[in-house]
Amino acid sequence: MKKIKSSEITPITTYLKRRNFIKGSLTALSLVVAKSAFAFHNNEMKNSVENEKLNSFEQITTYNNYYEFGSNKWDPAQNSSFFKPKPWTIKFDGLINKPGEYNIEDLLKNIKFEDRIYRLRCVEGWSMVIPWYGFSFSEIINKLEPLSSARYIRFETVFRPEEMPGQKRKILPWPYIEGLRIDEAMHPLAILSVGIYGHDLLNQNGAPIRLVVPWKYGFKSIKSIVRISFVEKQPDTTWSIVNPREYGFYSNVNPNVDHPRWSQATERRIGEFMRRPTLMFNGYEEEVSDLYKNMNLIKFY
Ligand SMILES: Nc1nc2c(c(=O)[nH]1)N[C@H]1C(S)=C(S)[C@@H](COP(=O)(O)O)O[C@H]1N2
Ligand SMILES: [Mo]
């Protein structure tokens, strides 16, 4: 991994001042995928995450879901100090020309890192705005040369019960697994993240590398990835194994499709008191809706 040198770590105050620069790069990115520059511009006025306040480093690193370290929001920060994110390898297998187990440093050589400010909407009804540091997952996918028969990607989190106390209990089937359709994974907004606020990821956020898919509920953004498999059939995912009626494969953020036990129409931003409306595809509709045209989003929840 491109180790973030201490000289590169951005103090949080100056990070906020740099947001104009980041906004520029995000706009450029979105223009590539938006239907038209004008449509994006209009949308930006109403929906842009750039107009929203970033959650603090403290909030992002102390209010977490990472069941491998326990199921309370404060557990991951408290119980993850024995976890060793270094050294790290990721195994790539299945329907690709270049399978193998790659050391993370080798894997991330020549990768173009970027800051990406995204909303994260948990299926439980809370949300945050997080400045990730990472890169488009498509960069890695292209290097691996998927075969045309590869239609889905399956992700697996590390299994280390000695370092992850939650894995000693059967709160979930271990290891945690997730999946995406390959065109979703190739979308420029889907990133692998290695940092937050210009700082290496802390263990509670999924060190050393985790997925971030901002238009889907947070549980799709699988942490501490050790295996990525290219497959033909839609893979199983942890939460849909546990409760298929409540958690589907797609899990796109959708204020119009309620969870069986609660409404998804609104959310509480961590740090705020009032609830705010949840946006279609978490506010990334302009960029991602083409992935789902002609799909029934109630059936494919
Ligand atoms: N391996 C693993 N990945 C996981 C989880 C988990 O329990 N285990 N929780 C998910 C859920 S429900 C959410 S909302 C996000 C939270 O990410 P954050 O704690 O970095 O904000 O991580 C997701 N990734
Ligand atoms: Mo979540």
Short mmCIF file of C-alpha atoms and ligand atoms in Angstrom, two decimals:
data_model
loop_
_atom_site.label_atom_id
_atom_site.label_comp_id
_atom_site.label_asym_id
_atom_site.label_seq_id
_atom_site.Cartn_x
_atom_site.Cartn_y
_atom_site.Cartn_z
CA MET A 1 0.00 0.00 0.00
CA LYS A 2 1.09 3.53 -0.59
CA LYS A 3 1.87 4.22 3.05
CA ILE A 4 0.66 7.65 4.01
CA LYS A 5 3.72 9.52 5.25
CA SER A 6 3.18 11.64 8.33
CA SER A 7 4.05 14.69 6.25
CA GLU A 8 1.12 13.83 4.00
CA ILE A 9 -1.41 13.43 6.77
CA THR A 10 -3.69 16.41 6.51
CA PRO A 11 -4.57 18.06 9.77
CA ILE A 12 -8.32 18.05 10.08
CA THR A 13 -8.68 21.84 10.07
CA THR A 14 -6.75 22.31 6.83
CA TYR A 15 -8.58 19.36 5.36
CA LEU A 16 -11.79 21.33 5.53
CA LYS A 17 -10.17 24.23 3.67
CA ARG A 18 -9.07 21.91 0.91
CA ARG A 19 -12.64 20.99 0.15
CA ASN A 20 -12.86 23.38 -2.79
CA PHE A 21 -10.13 21.42 -4.49
CA ILE A 22 -11.85 18.14 -3.73
CA LYS A 23 -15.12 19.49 -4.98
CA GLY A 24 -13.40 20.25 -8.28
CA SER A 25 -12.19 16.70 -8.68
CA LEU A 26 -15.54 15.21 -7.73
CA THR A 27 -17.32 17.39 -10.26
CA ALA A 28 -14.95 16.25 -12.95
CA LEU A 29 -15.60 12.64 -12.02
CA SER A 30 -19.34 13.07 -11.99
CA LEU A 31 -19.37 14.75 -15.37
CA VAL A 32 -18.09 11.54 -16.85
CA VAL A 33 -21.09 9.58 -15.70
CA ALA A 34 -23.84 12.20 -15.38
CA LYS A 35 -26.36 12.29 -18.20
CA SER A 36 -25.39 15.86 -18.95
CA ALA A 37 -23.25 18.49 -17.33
CA PHE A 38 -26.29 20.68 -16.92
CA ALA A 39 -28.35 18.01 -15.20
CA PHE A 40 -25.53 17.34 -12.83
CA HIS A 41 -25.15 21.00 -12.07
CA ASN A 42 -28.81 21.37 -11.15
CA ASN A 43 -28.67 18.28 -9.07
CA GLU A 44 -25.57 19.53 -7.32
CA MET A 45 -27.36 22.63 -6.08
CA LYS A 46 -29.93 20.53 -4.25
CA ASN A 47 -28.20 17.31 -3.38
CA SER A 48 -24.50 17.78 -3.36
CA VAL A 49 -22.74 16.16 -0.47
CA GLU A 50 -20.35 19.11 -0.69
CA ASN A 51 -23.00 21.28 0.96
CA GLU A 52 -23.21 18.94 3.92
CA LYS A 53 -21.04 19.06 7.01
CA LEU A 54 -18.41 16.35 7.32
CA ASN A 55 -18.70 14.09 10.33
CA SER A 56 -15.72 14.43 12.65
CA PHE A 57 -12.84 11.96 12.79
CA GLU A 58 -13.99 11.20 16.33
CA GLN A 59 -17.55 10.37 15.19
CA ILE A 60 -16.38 8.28 12.25
CA THR A 61 -14.00 6.23 14.41
CA THR A 62 -16.14 5.69 17.51
CA TYR A 63 -19.63 4.98 16.12
CA ASN A 64 -19.17 1.86 14.03
CA ASN A 65 -20.74 -1.33 12.81
CA TYR A 66 -18.14 -4.08 12.70
CA TYR A 67 -19.63 -7.18 14.28
CA GLU A 68 -16.29 -9.00 14.24
CA PHE A 69 -15.45 -6.71 17.18
CA GLY A 70 -18.89 -6.79 18.82
CA SER A 71 -22.38 -5.58 18.01
CA ASN A 72 -22.53 -2.28 19.93
CA LYS A 73 -21.58 0.92 18.16
CA TRP A 74 -18.66 1.55 20.56
CA ASP A 75 -17.35 -2.06 20.48
CA PRO A 76 -15.22 -1.81 17.32
CA ALA A 77 -13.26 1.19 18.67
CA GLN A 78 -12.78 -0.52 22.04
CA ASN A 79 -12.07 -4.11 20.97
CA SER A 80 -9.96 -3.78 17.84
CA SER A 81 -6.57 -2.75 19.22
CA PHE A 82 -5.12 -6.30 18.96
CA PHE A 83 -6.02 -6.62 15.30
CA LYS A 84 -3.00 -6.62 12.98
CA PRO A 85 -3.72 -5.04 9.57
CA LYS A 86 -0.07 -5.53 8.53
CA PRO A 87 1.23 -7.49 6.69
CA TRP A 88 -1.79 -8.04 4.45
CA THR A 89 -2.50 -10.07 1.34
CA ILE A 90 -5.61 -10.34 -0.79
CA LYS A 91 -6.43 -13.46 -2.75
CA PHE A 92 -8.05 -12.96 -6.16
CA ASP A 93 -9.62 -16.03 -7.72
CA GLY A 94 -12.38 -17.29 -10.00
CA LEU A 95 -13.04 -16.09 -13.53
CA ILE A 96 -9.98 -13.89 -14.18
CA ASN A 97 -6.83 -14.19 -16.28
CA LYS A 98 -4.55 -13.09 -13.43
CA PRO A 99 -5.54 -15.01 -10.28
CA GLY A 100 -3.22 -15.02 -7.30
CA GLU A 101 -2.50 -13.89 -3.79
CA TYR A 102 -1.13 -10.35 -3.86
CA ASN A 103 0.66 -8.46 -1.16
CA ILE A 104 -1.22 -5.19 -0.61
CA GLU A 105 1.88 -3.03 -1.24
CA ASP A 106 2.41 -4.68 -4.63
CA LEU A 107 -1.24 -4.52 -5.48
CA LEU A 108 -1.49 -0.78 -4.85
CA LYS A 109 1.65 0.22 -6.73
CA ASN A 110 0.84 2.79 -9.44
CA ILE A 111 -2.71 3.20 -8.21
CA LYS A 112 -4.07 6.74 -8.32
CA PHE A 113 -5.38 7.65 -4.87
CA GLU A 114 -8.03 10.31 -4.36
CA ASP A 115 -10.10 11.94 -1.63
CA ARG A 116 -13.77 11.05 -1.94
CA ILE A 117 -16.42 12.59 0.27
CA TYR A 118 -19.43 10.27 0.43
CA ARG A 119 -22.59 9.87 2.46
CA LEU A 120 -22.80 6.55 4.27
CA ARG A 121 -26.38 5.46 4.99
CA CYS A 122 -26.75 2.54 7.40
CA VAL A 123 -29.82 0.37 6.91
CA GLU A 124 -30.59 1.05 10.59
CA GLY A 125 -31.51 4.67 9.77
CA TRP A 126 -28.41 6.73 10.64
CA SER A 127 -25.93 8.32 8.30
CA MET A 128 -22.60 10.13 8.17
CA VAL A 129 -20.55 12.13 5.66
CA ILE A 130 -17.06 10.65 5.44
CA PRO A 131 -13.95 11.87 3.61
CA TRP A 132 -12.47 8.62 2.35
CA TYR A 133 -9.06 8.19 0.82
CA GLY A 134 -8.98 5.48 -1.81
CA PHE A 135 -9.33 4.63 -5.48
CA SER A 136 -11.86 3.32 -7.95
CA PHE A 137 -12.20 -0.43 -7.59
CA SER A 138 -12.33 -0.66 -11.40
CA GLU A 139 -8.57 0.05 -11.52
CA ILE A 140 -7.87 -3.27 -9.80
CA ILE A 141 -10.57 -5.14 -11.70
CA ASN A 142 -9.04 -4.12 -15.02
CA LYS A 143 -5.59 -5.34 -13.95
CA LEU A 144 -7.01 -8.77 -13.10
CA GLU A 145 -8.54 -9.18 -16.59
CA PRO A 146 -11.95 -10.70 -15.82
CA LEU A 147 -13.35 -13.23 -18.28
CA SER A 148 -16.62 -12.37 -20.00
CA SER A 149 -18.30 -15.11 -17.95
CA ALA A 150 -17.59 -13.20 -14.71
CA ARG A 151 -20.87 -11.51 -13.82
CA TYR A 152 -20.58 -11.00 -10.06
CA ILE A 153 -17.88 -10.32 -7.50
CA ARG A 154 -17.79 -11.94 -4.08
CA PHE A 155 -15.91 -10.36 -1.17
CA GLU A 156 -14.71 -11.96 2.04
CA THR A 157 -13.55 -10.39 5.33
CA VAL A 158 -10.63 -11.86 7.27
CA PHE A 159 -11.40 -14.63 9.81
CA ARG A 160 -9.18 -14.26 12.89
CA PRO A 161 -11.10 -15.08 16.05
CA GLU A 162 -7.93 -14.62 18.13
CA GLU A 163 -7.83 -10.95 17.11
CA MET A 164 -11.55 -10.37 16.56
CA PRO A 165 -13.51 -11.20 19.71
CA GLY A 166 -16.91 -11.03 18.01
CA GLN A 167 -15.90 -13.98 15.81
CA LYS A 168 -15.73 -16.21 18.90
CA ARG A 169 -19.49 -15.89 19.13
CA LYS A 170 -22.04 -16.91 16.55
CA ILE A 171 -23.63 -13.45 16.21
CA LEU A 172 -23.18 -13.80 12.42
CA PRO A 173 -21.97 -16.66 10.20
CA TRP A 174 -18.23 -16.03 9.71
CA PRO A 175 -16.45 -14.91 7.65
CA TYR A 176 -18.56 -11.88 6.65
CA ILE A 177 -19.22 -12.02 2.91
CA GLU A 178 -20.66 -9.55 0.42
CA GLY A 179 -21.23 -9.24 -3.31
CA LEU A 180 -21.79 -6.88 -6.22
CA ARG A 181 -22.79 -7.26 -9.82
CA ILE A 182 -19.68 -6.65 -11.93
CA ASP A 183 -21.06 -3.50 -13.57
CA GLU A 184 -21.82 -2.09 -10.10
CA ALA A 185 -18.27 -2.89 -9.02
CA MET A 186 -16.88 -1.18 -12.14
CA HIS A 187 -18.86 2.02 -11.51
CA PRO A 188 -16.47 4.94 -10.88
CA LEU A 189 -18.17 5.76 -7.55
CA ALA A 190 -17.38 2.30 -6.11
CA ILE A 191 -14.07 2.56 -4.30
CA LEU A 192 -11.66 0.62 -2.18
CA SER A 193 -10.66 2.81 0.73
CA VAL A 194 -7.44 2.75 2.75
CA GLY A 195 -7.92 5.97 4.74
CA ILE A 196 -10.16 8.60 6.31
CA TYR A 197 -9.29 12.31 6.63
CA GLY A 198 -5.99 11.52 4.93
CA HIS A 199 -5.09 9.11 7.76
CA ASP A 200 -4.66 5.34 7.37
CA LEU A 201 -7.90 3.49 8.17
CA LEU A 202 -8.22 2.62 11.84
CA ASN A 203 -9.04 -1.00 12.63
CA GLN A 204 -12.65 -0.17 13.50
CA ASN A 205 -13.23 1.23 9.99
CA GLY A 206 -11.91 -1.86 8.22
CA ALA A 207 -8.13 -1.55 8.06
CA PRO A 208 -6.18 -2.00 5.94
CA ILE A 209 -8.65 -1.97 3.02
CA ARG A 210 -12.43 -1.93 2.69
CA LEU A 211 -15.06 -1.42 0.05
CA VAL A 212 -17.24 1.72 -0.12
CA VAL A 213 -20.36 1.66 -2.31
CA PRO A 214 -22.06 4.95 -1.45
CA TRP A 215 -25.44 4.36 -3.11
CA LYS A 216 -26.06 1.15 -1.14
CA TYR A 217 -26.81 0.57 2.53
CA GLY A 218 -23.67 0.54 4.66
CA PHE A 219 -23.52 -3.21 5.18
CA LYS A 220 -22.51 -3.71 1.53
CA SER A 221 -19.29 -1.80 2.27
CA ILE A 222 -17.37 -4.82 3.56
CA LYS A 223 -14.32 -4.28 5.76
CA SER A 224 -10.82 -5.83 6.03
CA ILE A 225 -11.05 -7.72 2.74
CA VAL A 226 -8.86 -10.82 2.22
CA ARG A 227 -10.49 -12.45 -0.77
CA ILE A 228 -12.16 -11.20 -3.96
CA SER A 229 -13.68 -13.81 -6.27
CA PHE A 230 -15.08 -13.35 -9.77
CA VAL A 231 -18.07 -15.63 -10.24
CA GLU A 232 -20.86 -16.39 -12.66
CA LYS A 233 -23.79 -16.61 -10.25
CA GLN A 234 -25.06 -14.11 -7.71
CA PRO A 235 -23.11 -14.88 -4.52
CA ASP A 236 -24.56 -15.27 -1.04
CA THR A 237 -24.15 -12.29 1.28
CA THR A 238 -24.01 -12.37 5.07
CA TRP A 239 -27.12 -10.35 5.85
CA SER A 240 -29.28 -12.04 3.24
CA ILE A 241 -28.27 -15.43 4.69
CA VAL A 242 -29.23 -14.23 8.17
CA ASN A 243 -32.52 -12.69 7.07
CA PRO A 244 -33.38 -12.86 3.35
CA ARG A 245 -36.73 -11.10 3.76
CA GLU A 246 -35.13 -8.05 5.38
CA TYR A 247 -31.86 -7.79 3.45
CA GLY A 248 -31.64 -8.35 -0.29
CA PHE A 249 -28.65 -8.68 -2.57
CA TYR A 250 -29.01 -5.21 -4.09
CA SER A 251 -29.70 -3.14 -0.96
CA ASN A 252 -29.71 0.13 -2.85
CA VAL A 253 -30.67 3.04 -0.60
CA ASN A 254 -34.32 3.66 -1.40
CA PRO A 255 -36.61 5.89 0.68
CA ASN A 256 -39.66 4.35 -1.06
CA VAL A 257 -38.94 0.74 -0.11
CA ASP A 258 -39.29 0.24 3.62
CA HIS A 259 -37.45 -2.30 5.68
CA PRO A 260 -40.08 -4.83 6.92
CA ARG A 261 -39.67 -3.48 10.46
CA TRP A 262 -39.17 0.26 9.87
CA SER A 263 -39.50 3.07 7.34
CA GLN A 264 -36.49 4.03 5.24
CA ALA A 265 -37.93 7.45 4.28
CA THR A 266 -35.76 9.43 6.72
CA GLU A 267 -32.44 9.18 8.49
CA ARG A 268 -30.58 10.75 11.39
CA ARG A 269 -27.22 12.24 10.54
CA ILE A 270 -24.84 11.39 13.39
CA GLY A 271 -24.34 14.60 15.37
CA GLU A 272 -27.74 16.04 14.44
CA PHE A 273 -31.02 15.85 16.30
CA MET A 274 -33.66 16.18 13.58
CA ARG A 275 -34.15 13.48 10.99
CA ARG A 276 -33.67 14.39 7.33
CA PRO A 277 -35.20 12.81 4.22
CA THR A 278 -33.30 9.89 2.75
CA LEU A 279 -32.40 10.46 -0.90
CA MET A 280 -32.95 7.95 -3.70
CA PHE A 281 -29.75 5.95 -4.18
CA ASN A 282 -28.44 7.97 -1.22
CA GLY A 283 -28.25 11.07 -3.44
CA TYR A 284 -26.27 9.39 -6.23
CA GLU A 285 -29.29 8.76 -8.49
CA GLU A 286 -27.97 10.85 -11.35
CA GLU A 287 -24.80 8.79 -11.44
CA VAL A 288 -26.08 5.24 -10.83
CA SER A 289 -29.72 4.90 -11.90
CA ASP A 290 -28.70 3.59 -15.34
CA LEU A 291 -27.38 0.46 -13.63
CA TYR A 292 -30.95 -0.42 -12.65
CA LYS A 293 -33.09 0.76 -15.55
CA ASN A 294 -35.92 -1.68 -16.29
CA MET A 295 -35.40 -3.35 -12.91
CA ASN A 296 -38.16 -3.60 -10.37
CA LEU A 297 -36.57 -2.06 -7.28
CA ILE A 298 -39.25 -3.47 -5.01
CA LYS A 299 -38.60 -7.03 -6.13
CA PHE A 300 -34.81 -6.54 -6.25
CA TYR A 301 -34.45 -4.81 -2.87
N1 LIG B 1 -16.75 -7.28 7.82
C1 LIG B 1 -17.71 -6.39 8.13
N2 LIG B 1 -17.92 -5.35 7.32
C2 LIG B 1 -18.89 -4.43 7.63
C3 LIG B 1 -19.71 -4.61 8.79
C4 LIG B 1 -19.45 -5.74 9.63
O1 LIG B 1 -20.09 -5.96 10.66
N3 LIG B 1 -18.44 -6.60 9.27
N4 LIG B 1 -20.72 -3.68 9.05
C5 LIG B 1 -21.27 -2.96 7.90
C6 LIG B 1 -22.21 -1.92 8.25
S1 LIG B 1 -23.74 -2.44 8.80
C7 LIG B 1 -21.95 -0.59 8.07
S2 LIG B 1 -23.15 0.59 8.32
C8 LIG B 1 -20.59 -0.12 7.69
C9 LIG B 1 -20.09 0.88 8.72
O2 LIG B 1 -18.83 1.41 8.34
P1 LIG B 1 -18.07 2.39 9.35
O3 LIG B 1 -18.11 1.73 10.72
O4 LIG B 1 -16.67 2.52 8.82
O5 LIG B 1 -18.82 3.67 9.36
O6 LIG B 1 -19.65 -1.20 7.62
C10 LIG B 1 -20.15 -2.38 7.01
N5 LIG B 1 -19.08 -3.35 6.81
MO MO B 2 -25.16 -0.65 8.57
#
